[in-house]
PDB file of C-alpha atoms and ligand atoms in Angstrom:
ATOM      1  CA  MET M   1       3.765   6.268  -2.042  1.00  0.00           C
ATOM      2  CA  LYS M   2       1.848   6.394  -5.346  1.00  0.00           C
ATOM      3  CA  LEU M   3      -0.998   4.318  -6.798  1.00  0.00           C
ATOM      4  CA  GLU M   4       1.452   2.780  -9.321  1.00  0.00           C
ATOM      5  CA  ASP M   5       3.417   1.297  -6.404  1.00  0.00           C
ATOM      6  CA  LEU M   6       0.460  -1.004  -5.746  1.00  0.00           C
ATOM      7  CA  THR M   7       0.235  -2.306  -9.316  1.00  0.00           C
ATOM      8  CA  THR M   8       1.041  -5.968  -9.992  1.00  0.00           C
ATOM      9  CA  LYS M   9       1.631  -7.829 -13.257  1.00  0.00           C
ATOM     10  CA  CYS M  10      -1.789  -9.506 -13.043  1.00  0.00           C
ATOM     11  CA  LYS M  11      -4.615  -8.270 -15.256  1.00  0.00           C
ATOM     12  CA  SER M  12      -8.015  -7.994 -13.618  1.00  0.00           C
ATOM     13  CA  THR M  13     -10.355 -10.899 -14.286  1.00  0.00           C
ATOM     14  CA  TRP M  14     -13.459  -9.325 -12.738  1.00  0.00           C
ATOM     15  CA  CYS M  15     -16.478  -8.835 -15.031  1.00  0.00           C
ATOM     16  CA  PRO M  16     -17.122  -5.322 -16.389  1.00  0.00           C
ATOM     17  CA  GLY M  17     -19.126  -3.309 -13.854  1.00  0.00           C
ATOM     18  CA  CYS M  18     -18.231  -5.593 -10.934  1.00  0.00           C
ATOM     19  CA  GLY M  19     -18.393  -3.842  -7.542  1.00  0.00           C
ATOM     20  CA  ASN M  20     -15.006  -5.307  -6.693  1.00  0.00           C
ATOM     21  CA  PHE M  21     -13.454  -2.550  -8.838  1.00  0.00           C
ATOM     22  CA  GLY M  22     -14.842   0.192  -6.585  1.00  0.00           C
ATOM     23  CA  LEU M  23     -13.770  -1.610  -3.456  1.00  0.00           C
ATOM     24  CA  TRP M  24     -10.293  -2.171  -4.855  1.00  0.00           C
ATOM     25  CA  GLY M  25      -9.992   1.495  -5.907  1.00  0.00           C
ATOM     26  CA  ALA M  26     -11.133   2.774  -2.520  1.00  0.00           C
ATOM     27  CA  PHE M  27      -8.716   0.463  -0.731  1.00  0.00           C
ATOM     28  CA  LYS M  28      -5.787   1.525  -2.916  1.00  0.00           C
ATOM     29  CA  ASN M  29      -6.589   5.215  -2.392  1.00  0.00           C
ATOM     30  CA  ALA M  30      -6.724   4.566   1.354  1.00  0.00           C
ATOM     31  CA  ALA M  31      -3.420   2.658   1.220  1.00  0.00           C
ATOM     32  CA  VAL M  32      -1.664   5.486  -0.630  1.00  0.00           C
ATOM     33  CA  SER M  33      -2.994   8.132   1.750  1.00  0.00           C
ATOM     34  CA  GLN M  34      -2.014   6.091   4.833  1.00  0.00           C
ATOM     35  CA  ASN M  35       1.247   4.590   3.493  1.00  0.00           C
ATOM     36  CA  TRP M  36       0.145   0.996   3.912  1.00  0.00           C
ATOM     37  CA  ASP M  37       2.818  -1.109   2.233  1.00  0.00           C
ATOM     38  CA  ASN M  38       4.869  -4.290   2.622  1.00  0.00           C
ATOM     39  CA  THR M  39       6.701  -2.917   5.628  1.00  0.00           C
ATOM     40  CA  ASN M  40       3.623  -2.463   7.784  1.00  0.00           C
ATOM     41  CA  THR M  41       0.624  -4.229   6.212  1.00  0.00           C
ATOM     42  CA  CYS M  42      -0.534  -7.708   5.273  1.00  0.00           C
ATOM     43  CA  LEU M  43      -3.661  -8.646   3.319  1.00  0.00           C
ATOM     44  CA  VAL M  44      -5.597 -11.881   3.675  1.00  0.00           C
ATOM     45  CA  ALA M  45      -8.523 -13.106   1.572  1.00  0.00           C
ATOM     46  CA  GLY M  46     -10.772 -16.109   1.253  1.00  0.00           C
ATOM     47  CA  ILE M  47     -11.673 -17.951  -1.935  1.00  0.00           C
ATOM     48  CA  GLY M  48     -14.163 -16.222  -4.194  1.00  0.00           C
ATOM     49  CA  CYS M  49     -14.224 -13.438  -6.778  1.00  0.00           C
ATOM     50  CA  HIS M  50     -13.324 -11.099  -3.907  1.00  0.00           C
ATOM     51  CA  GLY M  51     -10.100 -13.041  -3.254  1.00  0.00           C
ATOM     52  CA  HIS M  52      -8.605 -11.875  -6.576  1.00  0.00           C
ATOM     53  CA  ILE M  53      -8.014  -8.468  -4.982  1.00  0.00           C
ATOM     54  CA  LEU M  54      -4.778  -9.938  -3.610  1.00  0.00           C
ATOM     55  CA  ASN M  55      -3.485 -10.682  -7.122  1.00  0.00           C
ATOM     56  CA  PHE M  56      -3.985  -7.089  -8.211  1.00  0.00           C
ATOM     57  CA  THR M  57      -2.609  -5.279  -5.133  1.00  0.00           C
ATOM     58  CA  LYS M  58       1.111  -5.218  -4.461  1.00  0.00           C
ATOM     59  CA  ILE M  59       1.130  -5.688  -0.713  1.00  0.00           C
ATOM     60  CA  THR M  60       2.205  -8.917   1.004  1.00  0.00           C
ATOM     61  CA  SER M  61      -0.782 -11.221   1.124  1.00  0.00           C
ATOM     62  CA  VAL M  62      -2.031 -14.713   1.896  1.00  0.00           C
ATOM     63  CA  GLU M  63      -5.065 -16.354   0.335  1.00  0.00           C
ATOM     64  CA  GLY M  64      -6.667 -18.735   2.821  1.00  0.00           C
ATOM     65  CA  LEU M  65      -8.961 -21.644   2.088  1.00  0.00           C
ATOM     66  CA  HIS M  66     -12.597 -20.813   1.427  1.00  0.00           C
ATOM     67  CA  GLY M  67     -14.134 -19.713   4.743  1.00  0.00           C
ATOM     68  CA  ARG M  68     -10.773 -19.548   6.474  1.00  0.00           C
ATOM     69  CA  ALA M  69      -9.514 -16.030   5.808  1.00  0.00           C
ATOM     70  CA  ILE M  70     -10.184 -14.906   9.377  1.00  0.00           C
ATOM     71  CA  PRO M  71      -8.226 -17.629  11.201  1.00  0.00           C
ATOM     72  CA  VAL M  72      -5.257 -17.057   8.866  1.00  0.00           C
ATOM     73  CA  ALA M  73      -5.415 -13.340   9.674  1.00  0.00           C
ATOM     74  CA  THR M  74      -5.702 -14.024  13.390  1.00  0.00           C
ATOM     75  CA  GLY M  75      -2.553 -16.151  13.237  1.00  0.00           C
ATOM     76  CA  ILE M  76      -0.642 -13.448  11.367  1.00  0.00           C
ATOM     77  CA  LYS M  77      -1.727 -10.793  13.858  1.00  0.00           C
ATOM     78  CA  LEU M  78      -0.708 -12.948  16.832  1.00  0.00           C
ATOM     79  CA  ALA M  79       2.678 -13.707  15.263  1.00  0.00           C
ATOM     80  CA  ASN M  80       3.348 -10.047  14.517  1.00  0.00           C
ATOM     81  CA  ASN M  81       0.981  -7.695  16.281  1.00  0.00           C
ATOM     82  CA  LYS M  82       2.798  -4.683  14.795  1.00  0.00           C
ATOM     83  CA  LEU M  83       1.363  -5.538  11.366  1.00  0.00           C
ATOM     84  CA  ASN M  84      -1.741  -3.905  10.039  1.00  0.00           C
ATOM     85  CA  VAL M  85      -3.882  -6.870   8.956  1.00  0.00           C
ATOM     86  CA  PHE M  86      -6.791  -6.597   6.490  1.00  0.00           C
ATOM     87  CA  VAL M  87      -9.180  -9.421   5.717  1.00  0.00           C
ATOM     88  CA  PHE M  88     -11.004  -9.333   2.381  1.00  0.00           C
ATOM     89  CA  THR M  89     -13.775 -11.861   2.589  1.00  0.00           C
ATOM     90  CA  GLY M  90     -16.939 -12.696   0.652  1.00  0.00           C
ATOM     91  CA  ASP M  91     -20.336 -12.700   2.330  1.00  0.00           C
ATOM     92  CA  GLY M  92     -20.379 -16.405   1.535  1.00  0.00           C
ATOM     93  CA  ASP M  93     -16.804 -16.898   2.718  1.00  0.00           C
ATOM     94  CA  CYS M  94     -17.288 -15.295   6.126  1.00  0.00           C
ATOM     95  CA  LEU M  95     -20.949 -16.035   6.901  1.00  0.00           C
ATOM     96  CA  ALA M  96     -21.351 -19.581   5.553  1.00  0.00           C
ATOM     97  CA  GLU M  97     -18.301 -21.853   5.890  1.00  0.00           C
ATOM     98  CA  GLY M  98     -16.452 -19.158   7.824  1.00  0.00           C
ATOM     99  CA  GLY M  99     -19.402 -18.139  10.000  1.00  0.00           C
ATOM    100  CA  ASN M 100     -17.952 -19.711  13.102  1.00  0.00           C
ATOM    101  CA  HIS M 101     -14.652 -17.833  12.677  1.00  0.00           C
ATOM    102  CA  PHE M 102     -16.466 -14.542  12.067  1.00  0.00           C
ATOM    103  CA  ILE M 103     -18.455 -14.821  15.303  1.00  0.00           C
ATOM    104  CA  HIS M 104     -15.476 -15.715  17.477  1.00  0.00           C
ATOM    105  CA  ALA M 105     -13.119 -13.130  15.955  1.00  0.00           C
ATOM    106  CA  CYS M 106     -15.753 -10.464  16.726  1.00  0.00           C
ATOM    107  CA  ARG M 107     -16.286 -11.828  20.246  1.00  0.00           C
ATOM    108  CA  ARG M 108     -12.554 -11.776  20.979  1.00  0.00           C
ATOM    109  CA  ASN M 109     -12.113  -8.285  19.535  1.00  0.00           C
ATOM    110  CA  HIS M 110      -9.003  -9.154  17.524  1.00  0.00           C
ATOM    111  CA  ASN M 111      -7.336  -6.074  16.111  1.00  0.00           C
ATOM    112  CA  LEU M 112      -8.231  -6.836  12.473  1.00  0.00           C
ATOM    113  CA  THR M 113      -9.983  -4.911   9.702  1.00  0.00           C
ATOM    114  CA  ILE M 114     -12.507  -7.205   8.025  1.00  0.00           C
ATOM    115  CA  ILE M 115     -13.906  -6.005   4.697  1.00  0.00           C
ATOM    116  CA  VAL M 116     -16.927  -7.986   3.545  1.00  0.00           C
ATOM    117  CA  HIS M 117     -17.549  -8.032  -0.221  1.00  0.00           C
ATOM    118  CA  ASN M 118     -21.312  -8.373   0.009  1.00  0.00           C
ATOM    119  CA  ASN M 119     -22.895  -9.327  -3.322  1.00  0.00           C
ATOM    120  CA  ALA M 120     -25.581 -11.558  -1.771  1.00  0.00           C
ATOM    121  CA  LEU M 121     -24.398 -14.643  -3.682  1.00  0.00           C
ATOM    122  CA  PHE M 122     -21.662 -17.222  -3.969  1.00  0.00           C
ATOM    123  CA  SER M 123     -20.408 -15.643  -7.175  1.00  0.00           C
ATOM    124  CA  LEU M 124     -17.193 -17.413  -8.141  1.00  0.00           C
ATOM    125  CA  THR M 125     -19.117 -20.690  -8.212  1.00  0.00           C
ATOM    126  CA  THR M 126     -21.644 -18.993 -10.554  1.00  0.00           C
ATOM    127  CA  GLY M 127     -24.425 -17.718  -8.328  1.00  0.00           C
ATOM    128  CA  GLN M 128     -25.728 -20.024  -5.628  1.00  0.00           C
ATOM    129  CA  THR M 129     -27.578 -18.671  -2.566  1.00  0.00           C
ATOM    130  CA  CYS M 130     -25.432 -17.632   0.359  1.00  0.00           C
ATOM    131  CA  PRO M 131     -26.414 -16.373   3.841  1.00  0.00           C
ATOM    132  CA  THR M 132     -27.177 -12.828   2.598  1.00  0.00           C
ATOM    133  CA  THR M 133     -29.393 -13.866  -0.337  1.00  0.00           C
ATOM    134  CA  PRO M 134     -32.938 -12.491   0.074  1.00  0.00           C
ATOM    135  CA  LEU M 135     -35.822 -14.805   0.903  1.00  0.00           C
ATOM    136  CA  GLY M 136     -37.563 -16.066  -2.230  1.00  0.00           C
ATOM    137  CA  GLU M 137     -34.652 -15.181  -4.560  1.00  0.00           C
ATOM    138  CA  LYS M 138     -34.375 -17.504  -7.550  1.00  0.00           C
ATOM    139  CA  THR M 139     -30.754 -18.513  -7.924  1.00  0.00           C
ATOM    140  CA  LYS M 140     -28.833 -21.346  -9.508  1.00  0.00           C
ATOM    141  CA  SER M 141     -29.187 -23.444  -6.337  1.00  0.00           C
ATOM    142  CA  THR M 142     -32.767 -22.352  -5.584  1.00  0.00           C
ATOM    143  CA  PRO M 143     -34.655 -22.269  -8.911  1.00  0.00           C
ATOM    144  CA  SER M 144     -37.983 -22.193  -7.038  1.00  0.00           C
ATOM    145  CA  GLY M 145     -36.889 -19.444  -4.671  1.00  0.00           C
ATOM    146  CA  ASN M 146     -34.653 -19.236  -1.605  1.00  0.00           C
ATOM    147  CA  LEU M 147     -36.233 -20.708   1.537  1.00  0.00           C
ATOM    148  CA  ASP M 148     -33.601 -19.358   3.950  1.00  0.00           C
ATOM    149  CA  TYR M 149     -33.971 -16.073   5.827  1.00  0.00           C
ATOM    150  CA  PRO M 150     -30.965 -13.823   5.151  1.00  0.00           C
ATOM    151  CA  ILE M 151     -28.672 -12.303   7.735  1.00  0.00           C
ATOM    152  CA  HIS M 152     -26.910  -8.951   7.474  1.00  0.00           C
ATOM    153  CA  PRO M 153     -23.165  -9.043   8.249  1.00  0.00           C
ATOM    154  CA  VAL M 154     -23.560  -5.859  10.331  1.00  0.00           C
ATOM    155  CA  THR M 155     -26.266  -7.425  12.514  1.00  0.00           C
ATOM    156  CA  LEU M 156     -24.172 -10.507  13.193  1.00  0.00           C
ATOM    157  CA  ALA M 157     -21.068  -8.381  13.821  1.00  0.00           C
ATOM    158  CA  ILE M 158     -22.784  -6.190  16.442  1.00  0.00           C
ATOM    159  CA  ALA M 159     -24.424  -9.180  18.116  1.00  0.00           C
ATOM    160  CA  SER M 160     -21.102 -11.033  18.217  1.00  0.00           C
ATOM    161  CA  GLY M 161     -19.161  -8.219  19.898  1.00  0.00           C
ATOM    162  CA  ALA M 162     -17.311  -6.405  17.081  1.00  0.00           C
ATOM    163  CA  THR M 163     -16.291  -2.958  18.298  1.00  0.00           C
ATOM    164  CA  PHE M 164     -16.418  -1.104  14.947  1.00  0.00           C
ATOM    165  CA  VAL M 165     -19.222  -1.905  12.526  1.00  0.00           C
ATOM    166  CA  ALA M 166     -19.923   0.043   9.354  1.00  0.00           C
ATOM    167  CA  ARG M 167     -21.577  -0.313   5.970  1.00  0.00           C
ATOM    168  CA  ALA M 168     -20.566   1.316   2.700  1.00  0.00           C
ATOM    169  CA  PHE M 169     -21.415   1.149  -0.994  1.00  0.00           C
ATOM    170  CA  ALA M 170     -18.714  -0.057  -3.387  1.00  0.00           C
ATOM    171  CA  SER M 171     -19.439   2.623  -6.003  1.00  0.00           C
ATOM    172  CA  ASP M 172     -19.052   5.535  -3.567  1.00  0.00           C
ATOM    173  CA  LEU M 173     -15.242   5.512  -3.478  1.00  0.00           C
ATOM    174  CA  PRO M 174     -14.633   8.611  -1.300  1.00  0.00           C
ATOM    175  CA  LYS M 175     -17.005   7.439   1.466  1.00  0.00           C
ATOM    176  CA  LEU M 176     -15.715   3.881   1.297  1.00  0.00           C
ATOM    177  CA  GLN M 177     -12.124   5.095   1.494  1.00  0.00           C
ATOM    178  CA  GLU M 178     -13.003   7.208   4.551  1.00  0.00           C
ATOM    179  CA  ILE M 179     -14.656   4.235   6.271  1.00  0.00           C
ATOM    180  CA  ILE M 180     -11.778   1.851   5.487  1.00  0.00           C
ATOM    181  CA  ILE M 181      -9.341   4.328   7.055  1.00  0.00           C
ATOM    182  CA  ALA M 182     -11.560   4.805  10.138  1.00  0.00           C
ATOM    183  CA  ALA M 183     -12.014   1.039  10.498  1.00  0.00           C
ATOM    184  CA  ASN M 184      -8.276   0.461  10.322  1.00  0.00           C
ATOM    185  CA  ALA M 185      -7.553   3.243  12.838  1.00  0.00           C
ATOM    186  CA  HIS M 186      -9.918   1.572  15.314  1.00  0.00           C
ATOM    187  CA  ASP M 187      -8.171  -0.505  17.966  1.00  0.00           C
ATOM    188  CA  GLY M 188     -10.149  -3.760  17.889  1.00  0.00           C
ATOM    189  CA  LEU M 189     -12.261  -5.795  15.508  1.00  0.00           C
ATOM    190  CA  SER M 190     -13.633  -3.716  12.632  1.00  0.00           C
ATOM    191  CA  VAL M 191     -16.179  -4.960  10.138  1.00  0.00           C
ATOM    192  CA  VAL M 192     -16.978  -2.992   6.980  1.00  0.00           C
ATOM    193  CA  ASP M 193     -19.894  -4.471   5.062  1.00  0.00           C
ATOM    194  CA  VAL M 194     -19.482  -3.316   1.463  1.00  0.00           C
ATOM    195  CA  LEU M 195     -22.602  -3.541  -0.704  1.00  0.00           C
ATOM    196  CA  GLN M 196     -21.242  -4.721  -3.999  1.00  0.00           C
ATOM    197  CA  PRO M 197     -23.107  -5.132  -7.292  1.00  0.00           C
ATOM    198  CA  CYS M 198     -22.445  -8.378  -9.159  1.00  0.00           C
ATOM    199  CA  PRO M 199     -23.908  -7.411 -12.554  1.00  0.00           C
ATOM    200  CA  THR M 200     -23.259 -10.845 -14.055  1.00  0.00           C
ATOM    201  CA  LEU M 201     -25.244 -12.867 -11.534  1.00  0.00           C
ATOM    202  CA  ASN M 202     -27.312 -10.592  -9.302  1.00  0.00           C
ATOM    203  CA  LYS M 203     -29.881  -8.678 -11.342  1.00  0.00           C
ATOM    204  CA  ASP M 204     -31.620  -7.219  -8.253  1.00  0.00           C
ATOM    205  CA  TYR M 205     -28.812  -5.570  -6.276  1.00  0.00           C
ATOM    206  CA  THR M 206     -27.630  -3.282  -9.058  1.00  0.00           C
ATOM    207  CA  ASN M 207     -25.803   0.030  -8.800  1.00  0.00           C
ATOM    208  CA  GLN M 208     -29.127   1.746  -9.431  1.00  0.00           C
ATOM    209  CA  PHE M 209     -30.864  -0.233  -6.667  1.00  0.00           C
ATOM    210  CA  PHE M 210     -28.236   0.772  -4.112  1.00  0.00           C
ATOM    211  CA  ARG M 211     -28.175   4.415  -5.292  1.00  0.00           C
ATOM    212  CA  GLU M 212     -31.955   4.645  -4.915  1.00  0.00           C
ATOM    213  CA  ASN M 213     -32.337   2.791  -1.646  1.00  0.00           C
ATOM    214  CA  CYS M 214     -29.314   3.578   0.540  1.00  0.00           C
ATOM    215  CA  TYR M 215     -29.062   6.598   2.803  1.00  0.00           C
ATOM    216  CA  GLN M 216     -26.228   7.963   4.951  1.00  0.00           C
ATOM    217  CA  LEU M 217     -26.665   7.863   8.731  1.00  0.00           C
ATOM    218  CA  GLY M 218     -26.881  11.405  10.064  1.00  0.00           C
ATOM    219  CA  PRO M 219     -25.632  13.135  13.223  1.00  0.00           C
ATOM    220  CA  ASP M 220     -28.726  11.931  15.126  1.00  0.00           C
ATOM    221  CA  HIS M 221     -27.316   8.393  15.000  1.00  0.00           C
ATOM    222  CA  ASP M 222     -25.353   7.691  18.192  1.00  0.00           C
ATOM    223  CA  VAL M 223     -22.590   5.238  17.232  1.00  0.00           C
ATOM    224  CA  LYS M 224     -22.027   4.372  20.905  1.00  0.00           C
ATOM    225  CA  ASN M 225     -25.615   3.253  21.422  1.00  0.00           C
ATOM    226  CA  LYS M 226     -25.560  -0.487  20.801  1.00  0.00           C
ATOM    227  CA  VAL M 227     -29.327  -0.908  20.891  1.00  0.00           C
ATOM    228  CA  GLN M 228     -29.840   1.873  18.326  1.00  0.00           C
ATOM    229  CA  ALA M 229     -27.033   0.429  16.184  1.00  0.00           C
ATOM    230  CA  PHE M 230     -28.578  -3.030  16.319  1.00  0.00           C
ATOM    231  CA  ALA M 231     -31.979  -1.640  15.294  1.00  0.00           C
ATOM    232  CA  LYS M 232     -30.333   0.208  12.367  1.00  0.00           C
ATOM    233  CA  SER M 233     -28.505  -2.948  11.332  1.00  0.00           C
ATOM    234  CA  LEU M 234     -31.858  -4.672  10.844  1.00  0.00           C
ATOM    235  CA  GLU M 235     -33.172  -1.974   8.494  1.00  0.00           C
ATOM    236  CA  TRP M 236     -33.326  -3.154   4.893  1.00  0.00           C
ATOM    237  CA  GLY M 237     -35.826  -2.173   2.260  1.00  0.00           C
ATOM    238  CA  LEU M 238     -36.825   0.429  -0.258  1.00  0.00           C
ATOM    239  CA  LYS M 239     -35.171   3.776   0.660  1.00  0.00           C
ATOM    240  CA  GLN M 240     -34.199   2.112   3.908  1.00  0.00           C
ATOM    241  CA  ILE M 241     -30.624   0.821   3.770  1.00  0.00           C
ATOM    242  CA  PRO M 242     -28.392   2.724   6.199  1.00  0.00           C
ATOM    243  CA  LEU M 243     -24.756   3.456   5.314  1.00  0.00           C
ATOM    244  CA  GLY M 244     -21.977   4.783   7.534  1.00  0.00           C
ATOM    245  CA  ILE M 245     -20.602   3.845  10.946  1.00  0.00           C
ATOM    246  CA  LEU M 246     -23.332   1.995  12.814  1.00  0.00           C
ATOM    247  CA  TYR M 247     -21.438   1.128  15.972  1.00  0.00           C
ATOM    248  CA  GLN M 248     -18.154   1.930  17.680  1.00  0.00           C
ATOM    249  CA  GLU M 249     -16.982   1.034  21.163  1.00  0.00           C
ATOM    250  CA  GLU M 250     -13.663   1.474  22.987  1.00  0.00           C
ATOM    251  CA  LYS M 251     -12.607  -1.869  24.453  1.00  0.00           C
ATOM    252  CA  PRO M 252      -9.154  -3.477  24.836  1.00  0.00           C
ATOM    253  CA  SER M 253      -8.282  -5.587  21.814  1.00  0.00           C
ATOM    254  CA  TYR M 254      -7.415  -9.275  22.211  1.00  0.00           C
ATOM    255  CA  GLU M 255      -3.783  -8.614  21.275  1.00  0.00           C
ATOM    256  CA  SER M 256      -3.432  -5.795  23.805  1.00  0.00           C
ATOM    257  CA  ALA M 257      -4.371  -8.211  26.589  1.00  0.00           C
ATOM    258  CA  ILE M 258      -1.612 -10.751  25.829  1.00  0.00           C
ATOM    259  CA  ILE M 259       1.292  -9.970  28.154  1.00  0.00           C
ATOM    260  CA  GLN M 260       3.788 -12.033  26.095  1.00  0.00           C
ATOM    261  CA  ILE M 261       3.498  -9.638  23.135  1.00  0.00           C
ATOM    262  CA  LYS M 262       3.212  -6.380  25.055  1.00  0.00           C
ATOM    263  CA  GLU M 263       6.888  -5.449  24.729  1.00  0.00           C
ATOM    264  CA  LYS M 264       7.660  -6.965  21.337  1.00  0.00           C
ATOM    265  CA  PRO M 265       5.939  -9.144  18.726  1.00  0.00           C
ATOM    266  CA  LEU M 266       6.196 -12.904  18.954  1.00  0.00           C
ATOM    267  CA  ILE M 267       8.366 -13.112  15.815  1.00  0.00           C
ATOM    268  CA  GLU M 268      11.002 -10.933  17.481  1.00  0.00           C
ATOM    269  CA  SER M 269      10.977 -13.040  20.646  1.00  0.00           C
ATOM    270  CA  SER M 270      11.350 -16.463  19.091  1.00  0.00           C
ATOM    271  CA  THR M 271      14.852 -17.699  18.410  1.00  0.00           C
ATOM    272  CA  ASN M 272      15.778 -19.267  15.072  1.00  0.00           C
ATOM    273  CA  ARG M 273      15.213 -22.937  15.577  1.00  0.00           C
ATOM    274  CA  ASN M 274      16.098 -25.751  13.215  1.00  0.00           C
ATOM    275  CA  MET M 275      12.765 -27.396  12.450  1.00  0.00           C
ATOM    276  CA  GLU M 276      14.229 -30.264  10.379  1.00  0.00           C
ATOM    277  CA  GLU M 277      13.918 -32.893  13.124  1.00  0.00           C
ATOM    278  CA  LEU M 278      10.346 -31.874  13.869  1.00  0.00           C
ATOM    279  CA  PHE M 279       9.325 -31.989  10.195  1.00  0.00           C
ATOM    280  CA  LYS M 280      10.791 -35.490   9.790  1.00  0.00           C
ATOM    281  CA  LYS M 281       8.101 -36.759  12.188  1.00  0.00           C
ATOM    282  CA  TYR M 282       5.425 -35.850   9.659  1.00  0.00           C
ATOM    283  CA  VAL M 283       7.039 -37.245   6.518  1.00  0.00           C
TER     284      VAL M 283
HETATM  285  C1  TPP P 301     -13.588 -25.575   1.458  1.00  0.00           C
HETATM  286  C2  TPP P 301     -14.241 -25.107   0.196  1.00  0.00           C
HETATM  287  N1  TPP P 301     -15.590 -25.118   0.120  1.00  0.00           N
HETATM  288  C3  TPP P 301     -16.208 -24.666  -0.993  1.00  0.00           C
HETATM  289  C4  TPP P 301     -15.465 -24.208  -2.047  1.00  0.00           C
HETATM  290  C5  TPP P 301     -16.159 -23.729  -3.299  1.00  0.00           C
HETATM  291  N2  TPP P 301     -16.220 -22.290  -3.363  1.00  0.00           N
HETATM  292  C6  TPP P 301     -15.237 -21.570  -3.933  1.00  0.00           C
HETATM  293  S1  TPP P 301     -15.597 -19.952  -4.022  1.00  0.00           S
HETATM  294  C7  TPP P 301     -17.109 -20.238  -3.297  1.00  0.00           C
HETATM  295  C8  TPP P 301     -18.106 -19.128  -3.104  1.00  0.00           C
HETATM  296  C9  TPP P 301     -17.525 -17.795  -2.903  1.00  0.00           C
HETATM  297  O1  TPP P 301     -18.548 -16.907  -2.519  1.00  0.00           O
HETATM  298  P1  TPP P 301     -18.209 -15.631  -1.686  1.00  0.00           P
HETATM  299  O2  TPP P 301     -17.359 -15.964  -0.533  1.00  0.00           O
HETATM  300  O3  TPP P 301     -19.472 -14.904  -1.369  1.00  0.00           O
HETATM  301  O4  TPP P 301     -17.301 -14.813  -2.687  1.00  0.00           O
HETATM  302  P2  TPP P 301     -17.621 -14.145  -4.101  1.00  0.00           P
HETATM  303  O5  TPP P 301     -17.225 -15.140  -5.127  1.00  0.00           O
HETATM  304  O6  TPP P 301     -19.089 -13.841  -4.129  1.00  0.00           O
HETATM  305  O7  TPP P 301     -16.755 -12.939  -4.106  1.00  0.00           O
HETATM  306  C10 TPP P 301     -17.295 -21.567  -2.966  1.00  0.00           C
HETATM  307  C11 TPP P 301     -18.505 -22.112  -2.322  1.00  0.00           C
HETATM  308  C12 TPP P 301     -14.061 -24.202  -1.916  1.00  0.00           C
HETATM  309  N3  TPP P 301     -13.273 -23.703  -2.878  1.00  0.00           N
HETATM  310  N4  TPP P 301     -13.500 -24.666  -0.784  1.00  0.00           N
HETATM  311  S1  SF4 P 302     -19.250 -12.924 -11.106  1.00  0.00           S
HETATM  312 FE1  SF4 P 302     -20.000 -11.087 -10.052  1.00  0.00          FE
HETATM  313  S2  SF4 P 302     -18.619 -10.799  -8.288  1.00  0.00           S
HETATM  314 FE2  SF4 P 302     -17.637 -12.219  -9.712  1.00  0.00          FE
HETATM  315  S3  SF4 P 302     -16.314 -10.925 -10.994  1.00  0.00           S
HETATM  316 FE3  SF4 P 302     -18.264 -11.169 -12.076  1.00  0.00          FE
HETATM  317  S4  SF4 P 302     -19.519  -9.410 -11.457  1.00  0.00           S
HETATM  318 FE4  SF4 P 302     -17.819  -9.598  -9.982  1.00  0.00          FE
END
């Protein structure tokens, strides 16, 4: 497999300097190195700037409604548990309208890889506050400053029961690629929070800000220690943003506990049925 195999006819519509480019590049490098293609992988996204990644990556994909990427992915995984399923979701998509789905997917430990494009705004809709926007931030929807306290996706993921939780920076492609591969190799719910500059709308979280204030977790960080991981997930500030794998736990995935799909995926068990009569009921 080569990078060109993932190219589609669509031209990128992201703004120059957008962090989505780094995320996309890291994912494609990971896909080439791991042979993720139409035969074994499916991509799902929500609605937002992040969702365009599906248009530019030639792997079978489904774009859900805004906030509903995770339930679509859950359905795909249950229908065919042999498929490698990635969810590309915005911080707004998965923590605001999709917040409920995020919590319960983590709690159930579905075998999904969730990649959060975290730009601390609703960007496609031109820059309103979302659940990761800092307190006091002046945005299009909060001209006098944001009154809501932000939440970090990694904190919510650990608290909700995700079994692999990591954070990476969109402009550090090699590290991000490494983390995406590790997250996908994990058997259970993986969340990768990707800090992503949005140079058009977010003038605070720039490439320079992340380069100056992020640090890599070292060998003294015990990824199996949930309390330590939770404490790290709350760190945020100048020179104080941890990157790397925060938490990892071995626990049976939701899919592995379903006896009906132990031997073969649901799609191989179901017989071809004529659905015409059933559909007529809804016309
Ligand atoms: C059900 C529904 N609610 C709201 C919207 C409007 N909407 C479209 S994209 C978006 C924000 C996307 O923000 P985020 O998920 O953070 O993605 P980003 O654009 O920042 O990548 C919103 C609110 C919609 N399309 N559908
Ligand atoms: S608005 Fe922000 S997130 Fe959207 S494409 Fe432009 S830079 Fe990227």
